[in-house]
mmCIF file of C-alpha atoms in Angstrom:
data_model
loop_
_atom_site.group_PDB
_atom_site.id
_atom_site.type_symbol
_atom_site.label_atom_id
_atom_site.label_comp_id
_atom_site.label_asym_id
_atom_site.label_seq_id
_atom_site.Cartn_x
_atom_site.Cartn_y
_atom_site.Cartn_z
ATOM 1 C CA MET A 443 -4.590 -27.723 22.921
ATOM 2 C CA ILE A 444 -5.697 -24.006 23.406
ATOM 3 C CA GLN A 445 -2.683 -22.607 21.602
ATOM 4 C CA THR A 446 -3.341 -25.295 18.637
ATOM 5 C CA ASN A 447 -7.027 -24.314 18.477
ATOM 6 C CA LYS A 448 -5.983 -20.559 18.418
ATOM 7 C CA HIS A 449 -3.569 -21.161 15.529
ATOM 8 C CA PHE A 450 -6.066 -23.146 13.721
ATOM 9 C CA PHE A 451 -8.674 -20.509 14.069
ATOM 10 C CA LEU A 452 -6.302 -17.691 12.999
ATOM 11 C CA TRP A 453 -5.292 -19.803 9.809
ATOM 12 C CA SER A 454 -8.945 -20.270 8.900
ATOM 13 C CA ILE A 455 -9.649 -16.720 9.020
ATOM 14 C CA ALA A 456 -6.561 -15.681 7.005
ATOM 15 C CA ILE A 457 -7.364 -18.214 4.290
ATOM 16 C CA VAL A 458 -11.056 -17.272 4.052
ATOM 17 C CA ALA A 459 -10.091 -13.857 4.150
ATOM 18 C CA LEU A 460 -7.436 -14.336 1.140
ATOM 19 C CA LEU A 461 -10.172 -16.308 -0.947
ATOM 20 C CA ILE A 462 -12.945 -13.765 -0.512
ATOM 21 C CA LEU A 463 -10.533 -10.669 -1.391
ATOM 22 C CA CYS A 464 -9.246 -12.777 -4.342
ATOM 23 C CA TRP A 465 -12.868 -13.114 -5.572
ATOM 24 C CA LEU A 466 -13.698 -9.452 -5.108
ATOM 25 C CA SER A 467 -10.446 -8.509 -6.981
ATOM 26 C CA LEU A 468 -11.544 -10.765 -9.910
ATOM 27 C CA ILE A 469 -15.015 -9.054 -10.172
ATOM 28 C CA THR A 470 -14.326 -5.557 -9.174
ATOM 29 C CA GLY A 471 -13.486 -2.921 -11.904
ATOM 30 C CA VAL A 472 -15.176 -0.902 -14.822
ATOM 31 C CA LYS A 473 -15.899 -3.981 -16.874
ATOM 32 C CA ASP A 474 -18.519 -5.952 -15.116
ATOM 33 C CA ILE A 475 -17.625 -9.617 -14.541
ATOM 34 C CA ARG A 476 -20.194 -12.110 -13.406
ATOM 35 C CA ILE A 477 -18.319 -15.475 -12.418
ATOM 36 C CA SER A 478 -21.447 -17.480 -12.978
ATOM 37 C CA GLU A 479 -21.725 -16.355 -16.655
ATOM 38 C CA VAL A 480 -17.935 -16.513 -17.409
ATOM 39 C CA LEU A 481 -18.106 -19.936 -18.856
ATOM 40 C CA SER A 482 -20.872 -18.921 -21.429
ATOM 41 C CA ASP A 483 -19.375 -15.445 -22.352
ATOM 42 C CA ALA A 484 -16.208 -15.701 -24.296
ATOM 43 C CA ASP A 485 -15.465 -11.899 -24.031
ATOM 44 C CA GLN A 486 -15.880 -12.120 -20.086
ATOM 45 C CA LEU A 487 -13.743 -15.377 -20.165
ATOM 46 C CA LEU A 488 -10.933 -13.797 -22.249
ATOM 47 C CA PHE A 489 -11.136 -10.390 -19.906
ATOM 48 C CA LEU A 490 -10.604 -12.407 -16.866
ATOM 49 C CA LEU A 491 -7.721 -14.511 -18.381
ATOM 50 C CA ILE A 492 -5.909 -11.625 -19.748
ATOM 51 C CA SER A 493 -6.358 -8.886 -16.873
ATOM 52 C CA ARG A 494 -8.073 -9.743 -13.903
ATOM 53 C CA ILE A 495 -6.391 -13.085 -13.016
ATOM 54 C CA PRO A 496 -2.882 -11.674 -13.823
ATOM 55 C CA ARG A 497 -3.548 -8.859 -11.658
ATOM 56 C CA THR A 498 -4.799 -10.804 -8.680
ATOM 57 C CA LEU A 499 -1.983 -13.232 -8.980
ATOM 58 C CA ALA A 500 0.492 -10.468 -8.973
ATOM 59 C CA LEU A 501 -0.947 -8.618 -6.072
ATOM 60 C CA VAL A 502 -0.981 -11.793 -4.086
ATOM 61 C CA LEU A 503 2.647 -12.570 -5.109
ATOM 62 C CA VAL A 504 3.833 -8.762 -4.568
ATOM 63 C CA GLY A 505 2.238 -8.661 -1.163
ATOM 64 C CA ALA A 506 3.618 -11.767 0.224
ATOM 65 C CA GLY A 507 7.054 -11.287 -1.300
ATOM 66 C CA MET A 508 7.541 -7.670 -0.150
ATOM 67 C CA SER A 509 6.420 -8.628 3.330
ATOM 68 C CA ILE A 510 8.692 -11.371 3.664
ATOM 69 C CA ALA A 511 11.660 -9.252 2.094
ATOM 70 C CA GLY A 512 11.074 -6.565 4.745
ATOM 71 C CA PHE A 513 10.993 -9.372 7.577
ATOM 72 C CA ILE A 514 14.577 -10.549 6.282
ATOM 73 C CA LEU A 515 15.916 -7.044 6.094
ATOM 74 C CA GLN A 516 14.816 -6.402 9.675
ATOM 75 C CA GLN A 517 16.523 -9.800 10.937
ATOM 76 C CA LEU A 518 19.660 -8.883 9.140
ATOM 77 C CA SER A 519 20.031 -5.530 10.182
ATOM 78 C CA GLN A 520 18.589 -6.218 13.731
ATOM 79 C CA ASN A 521 16.499 -3.339 13.437
ATOM 80 C CA ARG A 522 12.577 -3.148 13.457
ATOM 81 C CA PHE A 523 12.352 -0.068 11.014
ATOM 82 C CA VAL A 524 14.469 -1.305 8.172
ATOM 83 C CA SER A 525 12.587 -2.449 5.067
ATOM 84 C CA PRO A 526 12.995 -2.043 1.238
ATOM 85 C CA THR A 527 11.571 1.488 1.889
ATOM 86 C CA THR A 528 13.745 2.535 4.572
ATOM 87 C CA SER A 529 17.177 0.757 3.438
ATOM 88 C CA GLY A 530 17.366 2.241 -0.087
ATOM 89 C CA SER A 531 16.635 -0.900 -1.727
ATOM 90 C CA LEU A 532 13.743 0.580 -3.753
ATOM 91 C CA GLU A 533 15.599 3.483 -4.932
ATOM 92 C CA ALA A 534 18.575 1.097 -5.897
ATOM 93 C CA ALA A 535 16.192 -0.972 -8.024
ATOM 94 C CA LYS A 536 14.713 1.976 -9.735
ATOM 95 C CA MET A 537 18.229 2.928 -10.529
ATOM 96 C CA GLY A 538 19.151 -0.248 -11.941
ATOM 97 C CA VAL A 539 16.290 -0.011 -14.368
ATOM 98 C CA LEU A 540 17.111 3.485 -15.114
ATOM 99 C CA VAL A 541 20.658 2.204 -16.115
ATOM 100 C CA ALA A 542 19.484 -0.506 -18.181
ATOM 101 C CA LEU A 543 17.232 2.026 -20.126
ATOM 102 C CA ILE A 544 20.074 4.307 -20.687
ATOM 103 C CA PHE A 545 22.795 1.806 -21.924
ATOM 104 C CA PHE A 546 20.210 -0.577 -23.520
ATOM 105 C CA PRO A 547 17.012 1.604 -24.796
ATOM 106 C CA THR A 548 15.209 -1.675 -25.962
ATOM 107 C CA ALA A 549 16.069 -3.888 -22.813
ATOM 108 C CA SER A 550 13.877 -6.551 -22.416
ATOM 109 C CA LEU A 551 11.855 -6.963 -18.973
ATOM 110 C CA PHE A 552 14.290 -9.760 -17.511
ATOM 111 C CA LEU A 553 17.439 -7.735 -18.612
ATOM 112 C CA ARG A 554 15.933 -4.653 -16.629
ATOM 113 C CA MET A 555 15.305 -6.911 -13.852
ATOM 114 C CA LEU A 556 18.774 -8.181 -13.813
ATOM 115 C CA PHE A 557 20.252 -4.507 -13.687
ATOM 116 C CA SER A 558 17.639 -3.828 -10.870
ATOM 117 C CA MET A 559 18.586 -7.078 -8.786
ATOM 118 C CA ILE A 560 22.292 -6.383 -9.128
ATOM 119 C CA PHE A 561 21.733 -2.465 -7.949
ATOM 120 C CA CYS A 562 19.588 -3.597 -5.159
ATOM 121 C CA PHE A 563 21.793 -6.276 -3.972
ATOM 122 C CA GLY A 564 24.835 -3.782 -4.088
ATOM 123 C CA ILE A 565 22.889 -1.113 -2.087
ATOM 124 C CA SER A 566 21.436 -3.455 0.480
ATOM 125 C CA LEU A 567 25.075 -4.782 1.232
ATOM 126 C CA LEU A 568 26.512 -1.629 1.301
ATOM 127 C CA PHE A 569 23.740 -0.440 3.741
ATOM 128 C CA ILE A 570 24.225 -3.577 6.120
ATOM 129 C CA LEU A 571 27.723 -3.277 5.993
ATOM 130 C CA PHE A 572 27.613 0.536 6.981
ATOM 131 C CA ILE A 573 25.228 0.153 9.909
ATOM 132 C CA SER A 574 27.615 -2.482 11.352
ATOM 133 C CA LYS A 575 30.197 0.298 11.868
ATOM 134 C CA VAL A 576 27.852 2.503 13.249
ATOM 135 C CA LYS A 577 28.210 2.757 17.047
ATOM 136 C CA LEU A 578 24.901 4.532 17.628
ATOM 137 C CA ARG A 579 22.256 1.793 17.181
ATOM 138 C CA SER A 580 19.286 3.620 17.683
ATOM 139 C CA THR A 581 16.116 2.219 16.415
ATOM 140 C CA VAL A 582 15.075 5.407 14.480
ATOM 141 C CA PHE A 583 18.695 6.476 13.431
ATOM 142 C CA ILE A 584 19.357 3.380 11.349
ATOM 143 C CA PRO A 585 16.299 3.694 9.215
ATOM 144 C CA LEU A 586 16.994 7.235 8.865
ATOM 145 C CA ILE A 587 20.631 6.293 7.396
ATOM 146 C CA GLY A 588 18.681 4.185 4.762
ATOM 147 C CA LEU A 589 16.380 6.930 4.076
ATOM 148 C CA MET A 590 19.435 9.082 3.360
ATOM 149 C CA PHE A 591 20.788 6.424 1.133
ATOM 150 C CA GLY A 592 17.563 6.320 -0.792
ATOM 151 C CA SER A 593 17.304 10.024 -1.213
ATOM 152 C CA ILE A 594 20.827 10.165 -2.723
ATOM 153 C CA LEU A 595 19.923 7.422 -5.125
ATOM 154 C CA SER A 596 16.502 9.162 -6.082
ATOM 155 C CA ALA A 597 18.290 12.445 -6.775
ATOM 156 C CA ALA A 598 20.723 10.621 -8.984
ATOM 157 C CA ALA A 599 18.249 8.855 -10.891
ATOM 158 C CA THR A 600 16.187 11.907 -11.406
ATOM 159 C CA PHE A 601 19.330 13.692 -12.643
ATOM 160 C CA PHE A 602 20.184 11.076 -15.162
ATOM 161 C CA ALA A 603 16.984 10.606 -16.276
ATOM 162 C CA TYR A 604 16.548 14.425 -17.097
ATOM 163 C CA LYS A 605 20.026 14.227 -18.899
ATOM 164 C CA HIS A 606 18.768 11.402 -21.070
ATOM 165 C CA GLY A 607 15.086 12.559 -21.643
ATOM 166 C CA ILE A 608 13.347 9.756 -20.045
ATOM 167 C CA VAL A 609 12.080 11.596 -16.802
ATOM 168 C CA GLN A 610 8.364 10.211 -17.948
ATOM 169 C CA ASN A 611 9.744 6.705 -17.681
ATOM 170 C CA THR A 612 11.015 7.068 -14.176
ATOM 171 C CA GLN A 613 7.454 8.563 -13.134
ATOM 172 C CA GLU A 614 5.959 5.104 -13.623
ATOM 173 C CA TRP A 615 8.202 3.658 -10.866
ATOM 174 C CA LEU A 616 7.460 6.249 -8.337
ATOM 175 C CA LEU A 617 4.041 4.654 -7.548
ATOM 176 C CA GLY A 618 3.194 1.123 -7.728
ATOM 177 C CA ASP A 619 0.264 0.426 -10.101
ATOM 178 C CA PHE A 620 -1.278 -2.868 -11.002
ATOM 179 C CA SER A 621 -3.811 -1.285 -13.733
ATOM 180 C CA ALA A 622 -1.377 -2.308 -16.506
ATOM 181 C CA VAL A 623 -0.846 -5.993 -15.516
ATOM 182 C CA LEU A 624 -1.708 -8.026 -18.196
ATOM 183 C CA ALA A 625 -1.142 -11.601 -19.292
ATOM 184 C CA GLY A 626 2.564 -11.678 -21.129
ATOM 185 C CA GLN A 627 3.723 -8.591 -19.305
ATOM 186 C CA TYR A 628 4.132 -9.782 -15.658
ATOM 187 C CA GLU A 629 5.564 -13.081 -15.718
ATOM 188 C CA ALA A 630 8.644 -11.823 -14.051
ATOM 189 C CA ILE A 631 6.589 -11.611 -11.039
ATOM 190 C CA TYR A 632 6.792 -15.436 -10.679
ATOM 191 C CA LEU A 633 10.236 -15.401 -9.706
ATOM 192 C CA ILE A 634 9.126 -14.327 -6.153
ATOM 193 C CA LEU A 635 8.159 -17.884 -5.707
ATOM 194 C CA PRO A 636 11.508 -19.408 -5.637
ATOM 195 C CA ALA A 637 12.824 -16.552 -3.774
ATOM 196 C CA VAL A 638 10.357 -17.454 -0.864
ATOM 197 C CA VAL A 639 10.998 -21.109 -1.096
ATOM 198 C CA LEU A 640 14.794 -20.464 -0.738
ATOM 199 C CA ILE A 641 14.003 -18.165 2.373
ATOM 200 C CA TYR A 642 11.945 -21.069 4.016
ATOM 201 C CA PHE A 643 14.919 -23.323 3.812
ATOM 202 C CA TYR A 644 17.140 -20.892 5.400
ATOM 203 C CA ALA A 645 14.882 -19.302 7.653
ATOM 204 C CA GLU A 646 16.197 -20.757 10.845
ATOM 205 C CA LYS A 647 19.777 -19.524 9.740
ATOM 206 C CA ILE A 648 18.535 -16.118 9.051
ATOM 207 C CA THR A 649 16.927 -15.985 12.528
ATOM 208 C CA ILE A 650 20.179 -16.894 14.182
ATOM 209 C CA VAL A 651 22.124 -14.448 11.940
ATOM 210 C CA GLY A 652 19.603 -11.822 13.255
ATOM 211 C CA MET A 653 20.878 -12.242 16.628
ATOM 212 C CA GLY A 654 24.393 -11.116 15.804
ATOM 213 C CA GLU A 655 27.704 -11.991 13.725
ATOM 214 C CA SER A 656 29.371 -13.399 16.718
ATOM 215 C CA PHE A 657 26.530 -15.431 17.951
ATOM 216 C CA ALA A 658 25.910 -16.948 14.397
ATOM 217 C CA LYS A 659 29.747 -17.838 14.321
ATOM 218 C CA ASN A 660 29.821 -19.478 17.671
ATOM 219 C CA LEU A 661 26.969 -21.765 16.701
ATOM 220 C CA GLY A 662 29.120 -22.703 13.464
ATOM 221 C CA LEU A 663 27.145 -20.702 10.816
ATOM 222 C CA SER A 664 28.640 -19.065 7.889
ATOM 223 C CA TYR A 665 27.596 -15.486 8.718
ATOM 224 C CA GLN A 666 28.562 -14.019 5.179
ATOM 225 C CA GLN A 667 26.917 -16.955 3.351
ATOM 226 C CA VAL A 668 23.539 -16.504 5.173
ATOM 227 C CA LEU A 669 23.848 -12.712 4.654
ATOM 228 C CA TYR A 670 24.459 -12.766 0.870
ATOM 229 C CA ILE A 671 21.381 -15.325 0.465
ATOM 230 C CA GLY A 672 19.096 -13.187 2.425
ATOM 231 C CA LEU A 673 20.110 -9.993 0.411
ATOM 232 C CA PHE A 674 19.958 -11.837 -2.676
ATOM 233 C CA THR A 675 16.320 -13.035 -2.306
ATOM 234 C CA VAL A 676 15.353 -9.650 -1.160
ATOM 235 C CA SER A 677 16.974 -8.227 -4.325
ATOM 236 C CA LEU A 678 15.058 -10.652 -6.254
ATOM 237 C CA VAL A 679 11.652 -10.012 -4.937
ATOM 238 C CA VAL A 680 12.150 -6.065 -4.891
ATOM 239 C CA SER A 681 13.557 -6.031 -8.726
ATOM 240 C CA ALA A 682 10.696 -8.489 -9.800
ATOM 241 C CA SER A 683 8.090 -6.101 -8.197
ATOM 242 C CA MET A 684 9.623 -3.088 -9.545
ATOM 243 C CA VAL A 685 9.831 -3.817 -12.976
ATOM 244 C CA THR A 686 6.505 -5.512 -12.830
ATOM 245 C CA VAL A 687 4.340 -2.728 -11.236
ATOM 246 C CA GLY A 688 6.749 -0.206 -9.607
ATOM 247 C CA ALA A 689 7.622 0.668 -6.292
ATOM 248 C CA ILE A 690 5.458 -0.575 -3.436
ATOM 249 C CA PRO A 691 6.381 1.568 -0.073
ATOM 250 C CA PHE A 692 5.846 0.513 3.393
ATOM 251 C CA ILE A 693 4.346 -2.740 3.156
ATOM 252 C CA GLY A 694 7.699 -4.535 4.037
ATOM 253 C CA LEU A 695 7.868 -2.539 7.242
ATOM 254 C CA ILE A 696 4.416 -2.447 8.730
ATOM 255 C CA ILE A 697 3.450 -6.002 8.036
ATOM 256 C CA PRO A 698 6.500 -7.984 9.561
ATOM 257 C CA ASN A 699 6.350 -5.506 12.489
ATOM 258 C CA PHE A 700 2.769 -6.588 13.350
ATOM 259 C CA ILE A 701 3.494 -10.094 12.655
ATOM 260 C CA SER A 702 6.227 -9.982 15.118
ATOM 261 C CA ILE A 703 4.334 -8.303 17.633
ATOM 262 C CA TYR A 704 1.758 -11.188 17.730
ATOM 263 C CA PHE A 705 3.888 -14.208 16.756
ATOM 264 C CA GLY A 706 7.245 -13.555 17.480
ATOM 265 C CA ASP A 707 10.628 -13.403 15.644
ATOM 266 C CA ASN A 708 11.208 -17.064 14.398
ATOM 267 C CA LEU A 709 11.101 -16.503 10.707
ATOM 268 C CA LYS A 710 10.249 -20.133 9.724
ATOM 269 C CA ARG A 711 7.328 -20.230 11.956
ATOM 270 C CA THR A 712 5.969 -16.921 10.837
ATOM 271 C CA LEU A 713 6.898 -16.767 7.221
ATOM 272 C CA PRO A 714 3.483 -18.271 6.066
ATOM 273 C CA ILE A 715 1.241 -15.993 8.067
ATOM 274 C CA THR A 716 3.545 -13.048 7.009
ATOM 275 C CA ALA A 717 3.025 -13.939 3.277
ATOM 276 C CA PHE A 718 -0.873 -14.283 3.751
ATOM 277 C CA VAL A 719 -1.183 -11.129 5.787
ATOM 278 C CA GLY A 720 0.941 -9.202 3.339
ATOM 279 C CA ALA A 721 -1.075 -10.416 0.371
ATOM 280 C CA ILE A 722 -4.544 -9.828 2.314
ATOM 281 C CA PHE A 723 -3.149 -5.940 2.872
ATOM 282 C CA LEU A 724 -2.284 -5.590 -0.664
ATOM 283 C CA LEU A 725 -5.615 -6.825 -2.035
ATOM 284 C CA ILE A 726 -7.403 -4.488 0.397
ATOM 285 C CA CYS A 727 -5.477 -1.492 -0.598
ATOM 286 C CA ASP A 728 -6.202 -2.381 -4.404
ATOM 287 C CA ILE A 729 -10.053 -2.853 -3.999
ATOM 288 C CA ILE A 730 -10.061 0.336 -2.107
ATOM 289 C CA GLY A 731 -8.152 2.393 -4.841
ATOM 290 C CA ARG A 732 -10.501 0.929 -7.442
ATOM 291 C CA LEU A 733 -13.556 1.909 -5.659
ATOM 292 C CA LEU A 734 -12.703 5.396 -4.092
ATOM 293 C CA VAL A 735 -13.149 7.452 -7.305
ATOM 294 C CA PHE A 736 -14.937 4.649 -9.543
ATOM 295 C CA PRO A 737 -14.754 4.209 -12.589
ATOM 296 C CA PHE A 738 -11.119 5.665 -12.289
ATOM 297 C CA GLU A 739 -8.614 4.109 -10.212
ATOM 298 C CA ILE A 740 -6.041 5.361 -7.695
ATOM 299 C CA PRO A 741 -2.836 3.906 -7.843
ATOM 300 C CA ILE A 742 -2.180 1.298 -5.107
ATOM 301 C CA GLY A 743 1.314 2.769 -4.235
ATOM 302 C CA MET A 744 -0.625 5.893 -3.142
ATOM 303 C CA ILE A 745 -2.838 4.034 -0.844
ATOM 304 C CA VAL A 746 -0.150 1.919 0.461
ATOM 305 C CA GLY A 747 1.803 4.874 1.214
ATOM 306 C CA ILE A 748 -0.867 6.930 3.029
ATOM 307 C CA ILE A 749 -1.869 3.795 5.267
ATOM 308 C CA GLY A 750 1.538 2.665 5.641
ATOM 309 C CA GLY A 751 2.800 6.195 6.427
ATOM 310 C CA ILE A 752 0.124 6.313 9.354
ATOM 311 C CA LEU A 753 1.084 2.875 10.605
ATOM 312 C CA PHE A 754 4.685 3.715 10.675
ATOM 313 C CA LEU A 755 4.324 6.924 12.559
ATOM 314 C CA ALA A 756 2.155 4.709 15.034
ATOM 315 C CA LEU A 757 5.052 2.108 15.245
ATOM 316 C CA ILE A 758 7.576 4.777 16.141
ATOM 317 C CA VAL A 759 5.113 6.316 18.734
ATOM 318 C CA ARG A 760 4.404 2.532 20.118
ATOM 319 C CA ARG A 761 8.406 1.695 20.245
ATOM 320 C CA ASP A 762 9.320 5.079 21.993
ATOM 321 C CA SER A 763 6.551 5.088 24.500
#
């Protein structure tokens, strides 16, 4: 009974916090929006529908999706410090967009996302296979391998971008920014929803696979199938986020770690709260970025990077202490 009341209390706080932050996201910005006057003011209503609502929806979906993607990578790699940021997945997604722009300069949003997803899936699979062969399973050493992967891909992307004169295009992906999210230009982000639903149905299997390949096979699971499905959903989330708002670092690292500390590693049980906390965290960072230098705006990637970097160091110190 006490445990049930505790969960109900935490869920109530999470839902109320999300609703309040969504409301703040809708009314915060250079253009003054008063919810009470929206229905009677055509300009405010149009601006709300074209800019503020798409931006808030994108924040919620990216925050939830990237947090869950980080949780999946940590389960599949059996390492708490692995995430899209520390496995080379983000850099692979950027490389995919770059390749699409080089070979198809007028590529549509969904074609760029397709290339991004293919590269992200390939590099993520290569990363998982590579670390499975590594004998030194240090909690810090494995993400260092991922950072090495990412650095190589980032250097290659910069080189080819320079060769083809599209360096300025690549700069848009370095820091996530939701200021350009408008109706008609962000709909790819909705692909995160089916990815999250698919993960929910495979959550228990991914949790078992996270205990090791031999353990999963002893229970009759197809390790390769679950691995491919997990990496596919991660690639779909990361690529949809990348082509829509750019790279959002660290959120897939810090949110799953804090959730696992307080709620455990059962993905099916913790997936909803992971999604809620990820969305809340990204909304807070976005509102901070809008208010710090008002009426100007700091890209959310920079805010998340600063806060995430500090929390990442705190996690390393906590793990090693």
